[in-house]
Tab-separated table of C-alpha atoms in Angstrom:
chain	number	residue	atom	x	y	z
A	284	UNK	CA	200.380	-102.059	45.028
A	285	UNK	CA	200.955	-101.173	48.700
A	286	UNK	CA	202.903	-103.488	50.991
A	287	UNK	CA	200.877	-106.654	51.610
A	288	UNK	CA	202.075	-107.304	55.159
A	289	UNK	CA	202.523	-103.861	56.727
A	290	UNK	CA	202.643	-103.690	60.497
A	291	UNK	CA	204.807	-103.070	63.551
A	292	UNK	CA	206.983	-105.429	65.588
A	293	UNK	CA	207.051	-104.797	69.339
A	294	UNK	CA	210.027	-106.670	70.807
A	295	UNK	CA	213.322	-106.582	72.721
A	296	UNK	CA	216.645	-106.266	70.910
A	297	UNK	CA	219.173	-108.933	71.907
A	298	UNK	CA	221.910	-108.827	69.241
A	299	UNK	CA	223.085	-107.030	66.097
A	300	UNK	CA	225.093	-107.892	62.985
A	301	UNK	CA	226.732	-105.437	60.586
A	302	UNK	CA	227.163	-106.414	56.948
A	303	UNK	CA	229.816	-103.904	55.902
A	304	UNK	CA	229.353	-101.964	52.656
A	305	UNK	CA	229.213	-104.731	50.051
A	306	UNK	CA	226.363	-105.191	47.537
A	307	UNK	CA	223.131	-104.085	49.272
A	308	UNK	CA	224.054	-104.340	52.962
A	309	UNK	CA	221.670	-104.266	55.900
A	310	UNK	CA	222.016	-103.584	59.579
A	311	UNK	CA	220.603	-106.758	61.142
A	312	UNK	CA	218.871	-106.760	64.533
A	313	UNK	CA	217.959	-109.927	66.457
A	314	UNK	CA	214.849	-109.494	68.620
A	315	UNK	CA	212.574	-111.584	70.826
A	316	UNK	CA	209.010	-110.943	71.984
A	317	UNK	CA	207.379	-111.725	75.344
A	318	UNK	CA	206.472	-115.247	74.200
A	319	UNK	CA	210.054	-116.058	73.235
A	320	UNK	CA	209.497	-115.827	69.464
A	321	UNK	CA	212.591	-114.721	67.565
A	322	UNK	CA	212.647	-112.098	64.807
A	323	UNK	CA	215.217	-110.451	62.560
A	324	UNK	CA	214.908	-106.825	61.487
A	325	UNK	CA	216.781	-106.096	58.233
A	326	UNK	CA	217.449	-102.344	58.076
A	327	UNK	CA	218.676	-100.976	54.733
A	328	UNK	CA	221.858	-98.902	54.959
A	329	UNK	CA	222.498	-98.521	51.198
A	330	UNK	CA	220.206	-98.016	48.203
A	331	UNK	CA	220.206	-100.084	45.006
A	332	UNK	CA	219.461	-96.865	43.111
A	333	UNK	CA	221.800	-93.911	42.812
A	334	UNK	CA	222.544	-91.809	44.753
A	335	UNK	CA	223.151	-94.800	47.003
A	336	UNK	CA	223.689	-93.271	50.469
A	337	UNK	CA	220.523	-93.190	52.551
A	338	UNK	CA	218.872	-90.165	54.103
A	339	UNK	CA	218.425	-90.387	57.845
A	340	UNK	CA	216.999	-88.394	60.716
A	341	UNK	CA	217.172	-89.157	64.432
A	342	UNK	CA	214.716	-87.554	66.841
A	343	UNK	CA	216.633	-88.110	70.088
A	344	UNK	CA	213.686	-86.987	72.222
A	345	UNK	CA	210.786	-87.950	69.972
A	346	UNK	CA	207.437	-86.409	70.898
A	347	UNK	CA	204.516	-87.288	68.654
A	348	UNK	CA	200.971	-88.596	69.205
A	349	UNK	CA	201.916	-91.898	67.524
A	350	UNK	CA	203.668	-92.972	70.742
A	351	UNK	CA	200.349	-92.826	72.629
A	352	UNK	CA	198.745	-94.898	69.878
A	353	UNK	CA	201.306	-97.631	70.559
A	354	UNK	CA	200.275	-97.943	74.214
A	355	UNK	CA	198.733	-101.324	74.947
A	356	UNK	CA	200.007	-102.831	71.703
A	357	UNK	CA	200.688	-106.532	72.205
A	358	UNK	CA	204.210	-107.898	72.000
A	359	UNK	CA	205.338	-109.499	68.751
A	360	UNK	CA	204.057	-108.755	65.271
A	361	UNK	CA	200.991	-106.484	64.899
A	362	UNK	CA	199.425	-106.105	61.431
A	363	UNK	CA	198.241	-102.557	60.733
A	364	UNK	CA	195.338	-101.931	58.343
A	365	UNK	CA	195.856	-99.121	55.812
A	366	UNK	CA	194.765	-95.622	56.719
A	367	UNK	CA	195.377	-92.914	59.304
A	368	UNK	CA	193.313	-94.343	62.146
A	369	UNK	CA	196.025	-96.291	63.966
A	370	UNK	CA	199.737	-95.937	64.739
A	371	UNK	CA	200.745	-96.192	61.059
A	372	UNK	CA	203.685	-94.080	59.894
A	373	UNK	CA	203.528	-91.730	56.922
A	374	UNK	CA	206.535	-89.474	56.287
A	375	UNK	CA	204.496	-87.056	54.149
A	376	UNK	CA	201.129	-86.946	55.966
A	377	UNK	CA	202.027	-87.889	59.537
A	378	UNK	CA	204.285	-84.894	60.290
A	379	UNK	CA	206.695	-87.165	62.136
A	380	UNK	CA	209.658	-84.874	61.426
A	381	UNK	CA	210.786	-82.042	59.175
A	382	UNK	CA	212.265	-83.624	56.017
A	383	UNK	CA	214.565	-80.611	55.682
A	384	UNK	CA	216.499	-82.107	58.592
A	385	UNK	CA	217.405	-85.309	56.744
A	386	UNK	CA	221.095	-85.929	56.081
A	387	UNK	CA	223.084	-88.614	54.259
A	388	UNK	CA	225.556	-91.120	55.669
A	389	UNK	CA	227.591	-93.886	53.993
A	390	UNK	CA	226.679	-97.429	55.074
A	391	UNK	CA	229.914	-98.574	56.757
A	392	UNK	CA	233.375	-96.990	56.594
A	393	UNK	CA	236.528	-97.169	58.684
A	394	UNK	CA	236.625	-95.075	61.836
A	395	UNK	CA	234.194	-94.315	64.668
A	396	UNK	CA	230.870	-92.471	64.479
A	397	UNK	CA	230.991	-91.708	60.769
A	398	UNK	CA	228.519	-94.052	59.072
A	399	UNK	CA	224.923	-95.248	59.272
A	400	UNK	CA	225.812	-98.532	60.967
A	401	UNK	CA	227.639	-96.590	63.704
A	402	UNK	CA	224.594	-94.410	64.247
A	403	UNK	CA	222.276	-97.422	64.527
A	404	UNK	CA	224.765	-99.114	66.860
A	405	UNK	CA	224.636	-96.142	69.213
A	406	UNK	CA	220.904	-96.490	69.832
A	407	UNK	CA	220.289	-100.231	69.409
A	408	UNK	CA	223.147	-101.140	71.747
A	409	UNK	CA	221.623	-98.835	74.356
A	410	UNK	CA	218.345	-100.730	73.949
A	411	UNK	CA	220.126	-104.085	74.296
A	412	UNK	CA	221.763	-102.927	77.530
A	413	UNK	CA	218.468	-101.618	78.977
A	414	UNK	CA	216.251	-104.515	80.107
A	415	UNK	CA	213.151	-102.287	79.948
A	416	UNK	CA	213.729	-100.899	76.457
A	417	UNK	CA	211.403	-101.862	73.619
A	418	UNK	CA	211.825	-101.494	69.875
A	419	UNK	CA	208.888	-100.782	67.595
A	420	UNK	CA	209.912	-101.616	64.026
A	421	UNK	CA	207.528	-100.591	61.256
A	422	UNK	CA	207.681	-102.289	57.862
A	423	UNK	CA	206.683	-105.475	56.042
A	424	UNK	CA	206.821	-108.928	57.619
A	425	UNK	CA	208.641	-111.895	56.091
A	426	UNK	CA	208.075	-115.478	57.230
A	427	UNK	CA	207.518	-117.351	59.394
A	428	UNK	CA	209.293	-120.152	57.531
A	429	UNK	CA	208.905	-123.267	59.750
A	430	UNK	CA	211.610	-125.334	58.028
A	431	UNK	CA	214.118	-122.561	57.288
A	432	UNK	CA	216.609	-121.218	59.815
A	433	UNK	CA	217.236	-117.502	59.841
A	434	UNK	CA	220.160	-116.826	57.500
A	435	UNK	CA	221.846	-114.347	59.854
A	436	UNK	CA	221.172	-115.440	63.450
A	437	UNK	CA	220.261	-119.108	62.881
A	438	UNK	CA	217.011	-119.292	64.869
A	439	UNK	CA	214.046	-121.380	63.707
A	440	UNK	CA	211.607	-120.587	62.195
A	441	UNK	CA	212.972	-117.774	60.023
A	442	UNK	CA	210.894	-114.720	60.770
A	443	UNK	CA	211.176	-110.938	60.737
A	444	UNK	CA	210.529	-107.498	59.287
A	445	UNK	CA	212.084	-105.489	56.450
A	446	UNK	CA	211.233	-102.370	54.372
A	447	UNK	CA	212.038	-100.300	57.477
A	448	UNK	CA	212.194	-97.080	55.460
A	449	UNK	CA	209.992	-94.705	53.471
A	450	UNK	CA	207.647	-96.735	51.249
A	451	UNK	CA	206.164	-94.164	48.860
A	452	UNK	CA	207.347	-91.854	46.100
A	453	UNK	CA	209.537	-94.612	44.668
A	454	UNK	CA	210.909	-94.634	41.139
A	455	UNK	CA	211.367	-97.371	38.547
A	456	UNK	CA	210.653	-100.948	39.565
A	457	UNK	CA	210.228	-100.015	43.214
A	458	UNK	CA	207.119	-97.889	42.524
A	459	UNK	CA	205.084	-101.072	42.939
A	460	UNK	CA	205.699	-100.837	46.695
A	461	UNK	CA	204.144	-97.368	46.931
A	462	UNK	CA	201.363	-96.711	49.383
A	463	UNK	CA	200.231	-94.220	52.004
A	464	UNK	CA	200.316	-94.738	55.780
A	465	UNK	CA	202.772	-97.627	55.374
A	466	UNK	CA	206.216	-96.106	55.891
A	467	UNK	CA	208.845	-97.929	57.921
A	468	UNK	CA	210.807	-96.674	60.897
A	469	UNK	CA	212.370	-97.493	64.251
A	470	UNK	CA	210.907	-96.159	67.482
A	471	UNK	CA	212.834	-97.010	70.648
A	472	UNK	CA	211.152	-96.642	74.020
A	473	UNK	CA	213.193	-96.258	77.195
A	474	UNK	CA	210.543	-96.339	79.970
A	475	UNK	CA	213.029	-95.706	82.773
A	476	UNK	CA	213.819	-92.338	81.173
A	477	UNK	CA	210.259	-91.647	79.927
A	478	UNK	CA	211.906	-91.199	76.555
A	479	UNK	CA	211.318	-92.163	72.947
A	480	UNK	CA	213.862	-92.084	70.125
A	481	UNK	CA	212.735	-92.036	66.488
A	482	UNK	CA	214.984	-93.155	63.605
A	483	UNK	CA	213.696	-92.516	60.089
A	484	UNK	CA	215.313	-93.592	56.803
A	485	UNK	CA	214.573	-92.721	53.177
A	486	UNK	CA	216.193	-93.102	49.768
A	487	UNK	CA	217.437	-90.031	47.933
A	488	UNK	CA	215.547	-91.195	44.826
A	489	UNK	CA	212.167	-90.940	46.577
A	490	UNK	CA	209.731	-88.062	46.127
A	491	UNK	CA	208.239	-85.978	48.941
A	492	UNK	CA	205.120	-85.043	46.958
A	493	UNK	CA	202.981	-88.169	46.564
A	494	UNK	CA	199.410	-89.036	45.651
A	495	UNK	CA	197.112	-89.270	48.685
A	496	UNK	CA	195.622	-92.562	47.467
A	497	UNK	CA	198.405	-94.451	45.691
A	498	UNK	CA	201.553	-92.988	47.229
A	499	UNK	CA	202.983	-92.598	43.709
A	500	UNK	CA	205.148	-89.606	42.833
A	501	UNK	CA	203.281	-86.544	41.585
A	502	UNK	CA	205.433	-86.073	38.512
A	503	UNK	CA	204.108	-82.643	37.601
A	504	UNK	CA	205.847	-81.025	40.556
A	505	UNK	CA	209.298	-80.960	42.062
A	506	UNK	CA	209.228	-83.805	44.550
A	507	UNK	CA	212.552	-83.073	46.220
A	508	UNK	CA	212.654	-82.528	49.963
A	509	UNK	CA	212.876	-78.893	51.105
A	510	UNK	CA	216.174	-77.419	52.129
A	511	UNK	CA	216.419	-75.957	55.652
A	512	UNK	CA	214.976	-72.465	55.931
A	513	UNK	CA	213.483	-72.373	52.413
A	514	UNK	CA	209.768	-72.684	53.253
A	515	UNK	CA	208.188	-69.237	52.909
A	516	UNK	CA	205.126	-69.947	55.088
A	517	UNK	CA	205.188	-72.132	58.199
A	518	UNK	CA	202.897	-73.185	61.013
A	519	UNK	CA	204.374	-71.635	64.161
A	520	UNK	CA	201.633	-72.097	66.795
A	521	UNK	CA	198.191	-73.562	67.448
A	522	UNK	CA	195.578	-72.792	70.089
A	523	UNK	CA	194.357	-76.367	70.452
A	524	UNK	CA	192.646	-76.158	73.844
A	525	UNK	CA	191.072	-72.700	74.249
A	526	UNK	CA	189.311	-71.641	77.422
A	527	UNK	CA	185.565	-72.053	77.551
A	528	UNK	CA	183.000	-74.669	76.570
A	529	UNK	CA	182.851	-76.379	73.179
A	530	UNK	CA	182.736	-75.431	70.390
A	531	UNK	CA	186.012	-73.713	71.171
A	532	UNK	CA	187.670	-70.948	69.125
A	533	UNK	CA	190.691	-72.927	67.907
A	534	UNK	CA	193.281	-71.162	65.750
A	535	UNK	CA	196.462	-72.014	63.857
A	536	UNK	CA	199.075	-69.279	63.390
A	537	UNK	CA	201.052	-68.998	60.146
A	538	UNK	CA	204.247	-66.984	59.624
A	539	UNK	CA	205.675	-65.728	56.346
A	540	UNK	CA	209.407	-66.094	56.960
A	541	UNK	CA	210.367	-65.026	53.450
A	542	UNK	CA	211.266	-61.547	52.140
A	543	UNK	CA	208.361	-61.569	49.653
A	544	UNK	CA	204.566	-61.437	50.121
A	545	UNK	CA	202.793	-64.789	49.656
A	546	UNK	CA	199.325	-65.159	48.146
A	547	UNK	CA	197.402	-67.681	50.279
A	548	UNK	CA	194.382	-67.907	47.980
A	549	UNK	CA	193.171	-71.504	47.859
A	550	UNK	CA	195.421	-72.677	50.705
A	551	UNK	CA	194.028	-74.854	53.494
A	552	UNK	CA	194.810	-76.440	56.853
A	553	UNK	CA	194.142	-80.151	57.369
A	554	UNK	CA	194.102	-82.137	60.608
A	555	UNK	CA	194.293	-85.919	60.971
A	556	UNK	CA	190.611	-85.878	61.932
A	557	UNK	CA	188.084	-84.067	59.733
A	558	UNK	CA	188.147	-82.011	56.576
A	559	UNK	CA	190.231	-78.991	55.631
A	560	UNK	CA	189.820	-75.436	56.809
A	561	UNK	CA	190.374	-72.766	54.132
A	562	UNK	CA	192.985	-70.118	54.896
A	563	UNK	CA	190.998	-66.900	54.635
A	564	UNK	CA	193.271	-64.000	53.813
A	565	UNK	CA	192.045	-60.728	52.332
A	566	UNK	CA	195.518	-59.856	51.020
A	567	UNK	CA	198.872	-61.582	50.459
A	568	UNK	CA	200.735	-62.322	53.690
A	569	UNK	CA	203.444	-59.681	54.011
A	570	UNK	CA	207.094	-60.528	54.723
A	571	UNK	CA	207.565	-61.285	58.414
A	572	UNK	CA	203.815	-61.123	59.066
A	573	UNK	CA	201.737	-63.709	60.903
A	574	UNK	CA	198.134	-64.789	60.437
A	575	UNK	CA	195.885	-66.523	62.980
A	576	UNK	CA	193.565	-68.797	60.992
A	577	UNK	CA	190.268	-69.681	62.746
A	578	UNK	CA	189.501	-73.394	62.622
A	579	UNK	CA	186.026	-74.108	61.271
A	580	UNK	CA	183.734	-77.033	62.053
A	581	UNK	CA	185.264	-79.007	59.180
A	582	UNK	CA	188.533	-79.508	61.038
A	583	UNK	CA	188.911	-80.534	64.665
A	584	UNK	CA	192.104	-80.097	66.682
A	585	UNK	CA	191.760	-82.873	69.240
A	586	UNK	CA	193.163	-82.346	72.742
A	587	UNK	CA	194.521	-85.912	72.637
A	588	UNK	CA	197.334	-85.046	70.216
A	589	UNK	CA	197.306	-84.722	66.463
A	590	UNK	CA	198.822	-83.368	63.285
A	591	UNK	CA	198.246	-80.145	61.356
A	592	UNK	CA	199.246	-79.797	57.705
A	593	UNK	CA	199.352	-76.697	55.503
A	594	UNK	CA	198.484	-77.254	51.826
A	595	UNK	CA	198.876	-74.797	48.971
A	596	UNK	CA	196.319	-74.081	46.241
A	597	UNK	CA	197.467	-77.165	44.295
A	598	UNK	CA	196.908	-79.386	47.316
A	599	UNK	CA	200.639	-79.908	47.897
A	600	UNK	CA	202.097	-79.985	51.385
A	601	UNK	CA	203.874	-76.772	52.381
A	602	UNK	CA	204.523	-77.491	56.050
A	603	UNK	CA	203.320	-79.807	58.807
A	604	UNK	CA	203.547	-80.086	62.596
A	605	UNK	CA	202.357	-82.428	65.331
A	606	UNK	CA	201.549	-82.072	69.021
A	607	UNK	CA	200.984	-84.480	71.900
A	608	UNK	CA	198.201	-84.664	74.491
A	609	UNK	CA	200.660	-83.381	77.076
A	610	UNK	CA	201.385	-80.283	74.984
A	611	UNK	CA	197.652	-79.616	74.544
A	612	UNK	CA	196.725	-80.130	78.208
A	613	UNK	CA	197.147	-76.491	79.357
A	614	UNK	CA	193.841	-74.788	78.691
A	615	UNK	CA	194.170	-71.445	76.948
A	616	UNK	CA	197.863	-71.871	76.096
A	617	UNK	CA	199.070	-72.077	72.494
A	618	UNK	CA	201.321	-74.928	71.420
A	619	UNK	CA	204.419	-73.339	69.867
A	620	UNK	CA	206.285	-75.230	67.142
């Protein structure tokens, strides 16, 4: 069953608490919203399942259409209905980042800048020091508990957000939390710098090939995340905003980066809006060759920002990219990934 209380907290960070490396530690963040309501964000820094160290990725200059979807969001807790229509996060379908860039870090060890708590400190402390900075924390809400003080920061009522990590492709008893468009994450906005930072966490035990309805692991395939440079075919460019009146001749360019030809029979391109476009190729894509795929009426590349995903003949994700409205604004120019 998917998370029952998925949403996003929009608030200011005011304090932090580290819990070391004992048992199942969290990095605790104390936040307040514009109405003075207090919240605690409990960020996992160690897994209960082996291998225990978490995977992390920081996008230090995060550019993705989800940031525009957060504009105008009210302060405090915002429930998000399931599905791709809003600012929901999905590590597999949302093309937020390349999972090949994920790395592991221990939760808390002696010395500077060498563990996950240190990394979180670096960014959250910057947000605490910047009066304009906002944190957007995606996950599941707990509380409010009117008669129970928060166990970490002592405010009343107890109230906050947890599950701030990938929430699909789980194994064992945690598979009951699986769902799509309900992943957790931390987005930090620094308006004075016109800058967003994205912090994404996942467990090494989670799969990166999941069912589009349930979020459960597709057990018939290898669900491990790709290693850097191992994808044979990638999306390298998209002509999102061609010159001329609609309907425009949009294209997505694929590159075979491998030393072997790749048969693209049955492959397709999918955007966040609309159906898939088949990849029409009369012959296997040769090593080092590119292919401009015309986008048909079934798929629309919106000028307001979006995602493009490449699926193989089995319907499994091969590669995915995203672009913002700013990147698509120049008529006739291709967005290069």
